[in-house]
mmCIF file of C-alpha atoms in Angstrom:
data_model
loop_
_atom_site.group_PDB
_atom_site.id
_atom_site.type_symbol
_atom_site.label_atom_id
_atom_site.label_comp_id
_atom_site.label_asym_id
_atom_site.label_seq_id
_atom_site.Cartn_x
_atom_site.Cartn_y
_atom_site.Cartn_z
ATOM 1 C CA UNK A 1 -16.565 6.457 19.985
ATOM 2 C CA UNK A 2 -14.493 8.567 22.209
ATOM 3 C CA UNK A 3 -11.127 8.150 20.610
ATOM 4 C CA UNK A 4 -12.818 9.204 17.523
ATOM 5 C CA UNK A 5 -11.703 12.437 15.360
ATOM 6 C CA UNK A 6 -14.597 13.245 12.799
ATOM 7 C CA UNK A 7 -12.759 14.101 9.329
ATOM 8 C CA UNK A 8 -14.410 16.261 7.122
ATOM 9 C CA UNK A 9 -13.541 16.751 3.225
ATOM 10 C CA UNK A 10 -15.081 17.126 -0.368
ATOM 11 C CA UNK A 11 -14.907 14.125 -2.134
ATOM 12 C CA UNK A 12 -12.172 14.436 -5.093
ATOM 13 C CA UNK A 13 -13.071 13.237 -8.867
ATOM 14 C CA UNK A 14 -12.316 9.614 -8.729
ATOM 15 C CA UNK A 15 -8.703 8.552 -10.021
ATOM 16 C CA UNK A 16 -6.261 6.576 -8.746
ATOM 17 C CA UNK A 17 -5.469 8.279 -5.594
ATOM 18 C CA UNK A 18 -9.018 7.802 -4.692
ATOM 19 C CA UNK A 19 -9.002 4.095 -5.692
ATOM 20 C CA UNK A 20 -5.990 3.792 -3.151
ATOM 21 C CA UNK A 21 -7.730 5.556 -0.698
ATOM 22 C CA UNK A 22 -10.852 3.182 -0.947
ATOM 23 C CA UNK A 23 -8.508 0.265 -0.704
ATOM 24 C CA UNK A 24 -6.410 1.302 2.474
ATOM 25 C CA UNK A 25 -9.985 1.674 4.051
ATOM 26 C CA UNK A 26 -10.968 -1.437 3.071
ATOM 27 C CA UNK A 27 -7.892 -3.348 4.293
ATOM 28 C CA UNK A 28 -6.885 -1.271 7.514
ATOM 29 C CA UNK A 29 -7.024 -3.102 10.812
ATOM 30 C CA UNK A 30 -8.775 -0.164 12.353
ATOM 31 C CA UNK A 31 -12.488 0.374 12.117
ATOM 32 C CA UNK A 32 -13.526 3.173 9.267
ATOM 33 C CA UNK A 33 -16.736 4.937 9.304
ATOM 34 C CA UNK A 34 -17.393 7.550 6.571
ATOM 35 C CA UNK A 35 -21.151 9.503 6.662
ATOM 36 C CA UNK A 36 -22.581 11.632 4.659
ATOM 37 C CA UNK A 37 -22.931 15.492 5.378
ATOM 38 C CA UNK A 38 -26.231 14.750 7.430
ATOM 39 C CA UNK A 39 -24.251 12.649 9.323
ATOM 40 C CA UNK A 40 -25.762 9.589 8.156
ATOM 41 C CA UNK A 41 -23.228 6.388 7.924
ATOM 42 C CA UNK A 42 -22.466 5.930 4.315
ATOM 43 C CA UNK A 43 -19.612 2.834 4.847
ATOM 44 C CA UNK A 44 -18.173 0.845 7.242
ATOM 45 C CA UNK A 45 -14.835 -1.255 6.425
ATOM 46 C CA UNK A 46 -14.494 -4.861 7.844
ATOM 47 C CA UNK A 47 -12.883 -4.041 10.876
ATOM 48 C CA UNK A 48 -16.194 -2.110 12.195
#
């Protein structure tokens, strides 16, 4: 992708912040690709 910025973070305990989080991915108009730390794609949203 060559607009793409790769994002790297540790995962915070789940909560509501992270349940917002999930849902913004889920609903944003932009494609969202998260992988794992061997680079492996973990989830797609629904704009991929």
């Amino acid at each position: 992708m060559p607009n793409s910025v790769p994002i790297v973070f540790a995962a915070p305990p789940l909560g509501q912040a992270a349940a917002h989080v999930a849902w913004l991915m889920e609903h944003a108009a932009e494609s969202t690709m998260l992988t794992d730390a061997d680079g492996r794609i973990a989830y797609v949203n629904p704009a991929f």
